[in-house]
XYZ file of C-alpha atoms in Angstrom:
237
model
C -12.070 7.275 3.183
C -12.593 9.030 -0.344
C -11.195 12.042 -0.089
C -14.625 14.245 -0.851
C -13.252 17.810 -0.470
C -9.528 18.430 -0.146
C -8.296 19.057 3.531
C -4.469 20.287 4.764
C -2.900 20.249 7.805
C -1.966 22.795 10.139
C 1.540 23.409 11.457
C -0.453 22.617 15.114
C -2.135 19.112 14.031
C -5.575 21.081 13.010
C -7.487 19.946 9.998
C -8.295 22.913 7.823
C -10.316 22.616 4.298
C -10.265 25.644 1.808
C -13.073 28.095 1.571
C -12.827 28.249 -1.908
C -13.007 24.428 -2.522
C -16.312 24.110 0.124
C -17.867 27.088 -1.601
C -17.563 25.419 -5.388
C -18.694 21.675 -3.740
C -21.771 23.112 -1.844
C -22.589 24.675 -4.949
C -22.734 28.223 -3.820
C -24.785 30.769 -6.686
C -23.205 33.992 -5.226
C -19.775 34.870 -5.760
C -17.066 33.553 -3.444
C -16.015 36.908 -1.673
C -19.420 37.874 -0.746
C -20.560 34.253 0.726
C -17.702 34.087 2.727
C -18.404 37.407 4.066
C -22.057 36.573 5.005
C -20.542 33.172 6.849
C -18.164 35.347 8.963
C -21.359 37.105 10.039
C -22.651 33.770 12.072
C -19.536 34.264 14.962
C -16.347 33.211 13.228
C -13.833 35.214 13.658
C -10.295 35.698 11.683
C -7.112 34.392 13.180
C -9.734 31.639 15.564
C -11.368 30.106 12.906
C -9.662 31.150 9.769
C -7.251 32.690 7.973
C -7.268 34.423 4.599
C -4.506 33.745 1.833
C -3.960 34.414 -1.376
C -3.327 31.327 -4.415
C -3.218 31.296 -7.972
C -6.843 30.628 -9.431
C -7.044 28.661 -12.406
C -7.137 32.116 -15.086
C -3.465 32.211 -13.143
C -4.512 35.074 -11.708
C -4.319 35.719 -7.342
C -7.067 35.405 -5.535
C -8.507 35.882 -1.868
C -8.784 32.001 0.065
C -9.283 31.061 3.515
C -7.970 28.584 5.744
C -11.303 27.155 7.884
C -10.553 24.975 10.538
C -13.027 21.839 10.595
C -15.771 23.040 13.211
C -16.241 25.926 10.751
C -16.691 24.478 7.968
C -19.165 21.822 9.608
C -21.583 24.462 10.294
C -21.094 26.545 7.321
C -22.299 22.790 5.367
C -25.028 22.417 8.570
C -26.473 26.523 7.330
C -26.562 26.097 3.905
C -29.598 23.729 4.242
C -29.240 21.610 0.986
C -28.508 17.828 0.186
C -24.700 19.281 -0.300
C -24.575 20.557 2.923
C -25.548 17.851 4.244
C -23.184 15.454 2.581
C -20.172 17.769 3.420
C -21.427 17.799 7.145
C -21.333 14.381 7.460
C -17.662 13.619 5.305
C -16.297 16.078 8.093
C -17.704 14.228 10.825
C -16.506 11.190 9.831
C -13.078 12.216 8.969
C -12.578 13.799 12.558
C -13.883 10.414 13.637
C -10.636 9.115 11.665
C -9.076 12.360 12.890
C -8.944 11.447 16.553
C -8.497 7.626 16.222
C -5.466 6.455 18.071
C -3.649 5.406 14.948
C -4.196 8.635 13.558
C -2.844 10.756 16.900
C 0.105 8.278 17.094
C 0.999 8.437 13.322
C 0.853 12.789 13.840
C 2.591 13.163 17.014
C 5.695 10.559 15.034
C 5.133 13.214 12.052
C 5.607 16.105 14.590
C 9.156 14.288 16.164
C 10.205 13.873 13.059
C 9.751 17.797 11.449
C 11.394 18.888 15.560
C 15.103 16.825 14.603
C 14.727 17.934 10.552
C 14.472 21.355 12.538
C 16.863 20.171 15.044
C 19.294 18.813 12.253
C 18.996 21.996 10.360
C 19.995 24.450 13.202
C 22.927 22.295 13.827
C 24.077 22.724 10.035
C 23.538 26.471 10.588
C 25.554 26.662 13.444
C 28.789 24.869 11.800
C 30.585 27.908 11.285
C 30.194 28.899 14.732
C 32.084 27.876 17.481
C 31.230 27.949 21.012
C 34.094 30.798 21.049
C 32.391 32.344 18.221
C 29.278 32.495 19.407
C 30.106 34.406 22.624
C 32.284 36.859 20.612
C 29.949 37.682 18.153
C 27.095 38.966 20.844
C 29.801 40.731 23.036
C 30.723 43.956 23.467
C 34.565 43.244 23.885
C 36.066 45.574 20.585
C 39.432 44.863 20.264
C 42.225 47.085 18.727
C 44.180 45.250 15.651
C 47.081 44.556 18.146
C 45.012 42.791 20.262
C 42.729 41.075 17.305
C 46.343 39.920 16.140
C 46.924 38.034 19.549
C 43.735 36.547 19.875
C 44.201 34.999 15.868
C 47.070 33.208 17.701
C 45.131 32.318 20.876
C 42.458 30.975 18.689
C 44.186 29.642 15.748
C 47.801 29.805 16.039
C 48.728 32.039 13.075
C 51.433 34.113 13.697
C 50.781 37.445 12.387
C 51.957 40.747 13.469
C 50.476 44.113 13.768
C 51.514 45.352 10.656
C 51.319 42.689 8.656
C 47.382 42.417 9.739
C 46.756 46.073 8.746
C 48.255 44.826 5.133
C 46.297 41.900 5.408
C 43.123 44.016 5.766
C 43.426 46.542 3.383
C 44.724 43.646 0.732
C 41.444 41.967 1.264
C 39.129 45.159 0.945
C 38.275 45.810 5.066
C 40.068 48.717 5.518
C 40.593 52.163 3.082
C 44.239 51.541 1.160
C 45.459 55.232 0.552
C 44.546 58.848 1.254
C 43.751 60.681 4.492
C 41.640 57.824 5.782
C 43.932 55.207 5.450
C 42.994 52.225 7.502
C 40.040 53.214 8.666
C 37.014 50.404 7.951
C 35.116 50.802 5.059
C 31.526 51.980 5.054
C 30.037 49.052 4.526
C 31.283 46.793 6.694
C 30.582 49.279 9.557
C 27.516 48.994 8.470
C 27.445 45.252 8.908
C 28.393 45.676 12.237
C 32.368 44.366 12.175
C 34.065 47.724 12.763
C 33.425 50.737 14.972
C 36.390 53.616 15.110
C 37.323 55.836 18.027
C 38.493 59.457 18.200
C 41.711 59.440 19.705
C 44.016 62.503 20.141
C 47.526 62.090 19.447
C 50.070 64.429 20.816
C 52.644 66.274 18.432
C 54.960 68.712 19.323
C 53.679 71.218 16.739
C 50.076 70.732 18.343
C 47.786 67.631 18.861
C 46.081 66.041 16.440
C 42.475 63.949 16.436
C 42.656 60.865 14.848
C 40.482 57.680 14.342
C 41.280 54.417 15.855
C 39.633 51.241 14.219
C 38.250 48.341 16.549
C 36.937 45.403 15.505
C 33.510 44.140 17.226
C 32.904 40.850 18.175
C 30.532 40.135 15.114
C 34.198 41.260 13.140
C 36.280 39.215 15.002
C 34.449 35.592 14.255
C 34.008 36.744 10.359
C 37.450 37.777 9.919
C 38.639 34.895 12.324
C 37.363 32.579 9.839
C 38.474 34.573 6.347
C 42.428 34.159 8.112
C 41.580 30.315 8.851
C 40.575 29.702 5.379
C 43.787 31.323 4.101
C 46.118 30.133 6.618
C 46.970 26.532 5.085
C 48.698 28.898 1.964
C 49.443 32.418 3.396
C 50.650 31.971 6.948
C-alpha cells in the first residue's frame, strides 16, 4: 500500500500517525495548535489517545506535535467532513486491515523478540564488569576496614598486599588525603560516590584520649577498587 500519510510505530505494536502531518494532508485553514485543541474537545484524552512532542519544523525551529494513535485519527478524518477526510478515513482503515493480518502480527511479534535479546545482549555487556561477587558486595552493607579489604583482595584475587602497603597504594592513586592532619582519610568526592564512609573512633593515650576517624570502605568501594588492583596487578603486585 502507498504510503498516503506517514505512520510510526509504538514501542507497544500501536500504529500512531503525526498530528501535524494529518492536519497539513486534510488541508486544515486554521493554525495547527488551535485545531488540535478543538479535536481534543470531541473525548480524546492525553496519555490514551495521544501524546504531545516537540520536532524541528522545517524554519528549524521546535515545535508542538502529537503522537495520535489510529482510532483517533480515523475520526478526526470522519469530523472534518471533506473529500480529504474521507480519503484519510479510508487509507487508515485499510492499513489496520494490513495492520492485523497474520503476516503482519507474526512479522511484529519476530520484531519484538528480536529488540528483547538486543536488550537482553546489551544488559549482559553492561554487566561484564560485575561479578556475581561483585554484585552482592556492591548492594551490601558489609564496610570493611583496610585490613580486612586487604584480605578479601587475596580471597578474591590473590594479590598479596599488606596493610600498609594498601594505605600507600590508596593515597598513590588519589583515594585517600596524602599529608596533613587528615591523612588517610577518603577524599570528598569519593565519599560522595558512595565508596568510603569513616568512623569516630577514640583512641586511648596516656596523656588523655584522643577522637580519631577510621576509614571503611563500602561495598560499592570494594568492587571499584577490587577491579583498579586487578588491572594493575599483572605489573605492580
Amino acid at each position: 500500500m502507498n504510503e498516503l500519510i506517514t505512520t510510526t510505530q509504538s514501542d507497544d505494536g500501536k500504529i500512531l500517525v503525526s498530528g501535524r502531518e494529518l492536519h497539513e494532508f486534510l488541508g486544515v485553514r486554521d493554525n495547527y495548535t488551535d485545531w488540535f485543541k478543538r479535536m481534543t474537545k470531541y473525548g480524546f484524552d492525553e496519555g490514551v489517545d495521544f501524546i504531545g512532542f516537540s520536532r524541528e519544523s522545517s524554519g528549524g525551529r521546535r515545535a508542538v506535535d502529537h503522537h495520535i494513535k489510529l482510532d483517533m485519527a480515523k475520526e478526526i478524518s470522519m469530523i472534518q467532513r471533506t473529500d480529504r477526510g474521507k480519503e484519510a478515513r479510508r487509507y487508515f482503515l485499510k492499513l489496520e486491515e494490513a495492520w492485523n493480518s497474520p503476516e503482519q502480527v507474526m512479522a511484529r511479534a519476530l520484531q519484538i523478540a528480536d529488540r528483547r535479546v538486543n536488550n537482553l545482549q546489551l544488559q549482559i555487556e553492561q554487566d561484564k564488569p560485575y561479578t556475581t561477587f561483585g554484585k552482592a558486595v556492591s548492594g551490601s552493607d558489609a564496610n570493611l576496614n583496610i585490613g580486612a579489604f586487604c584480605k578479601m583482595v587475596f580471597d578474591e584475587k590473590g594479590i598479596k598486599i599488606g596493610r600498609n602497603k594498601m594505605f600507600k597504594w590508596l593515597r598513590d592513586n588519589g583515594y585517600l588525603i596524602k599529608v596533613g592532619r587528615e591523612r588517610n582519610n577518603p577524599l570528598q568526592k569519593y565519599v560522595d560516590r558512595g565508596w568510603f564512609v569513616s568512623y569516630p573512633t577514640l583512641v586511648q593515650r596516656t596523656e588523655g584520649d584522643v577522637q580519631s576517624l577510621t576509614t571503611m570502605i563500602t561495598g560499592k568501594g570494594q568492587v571499584k577498587l577490587l577491579e583498579a588492583l586487578d588491572k594493575e596487578k599483572s605489573h605492580c603486585w
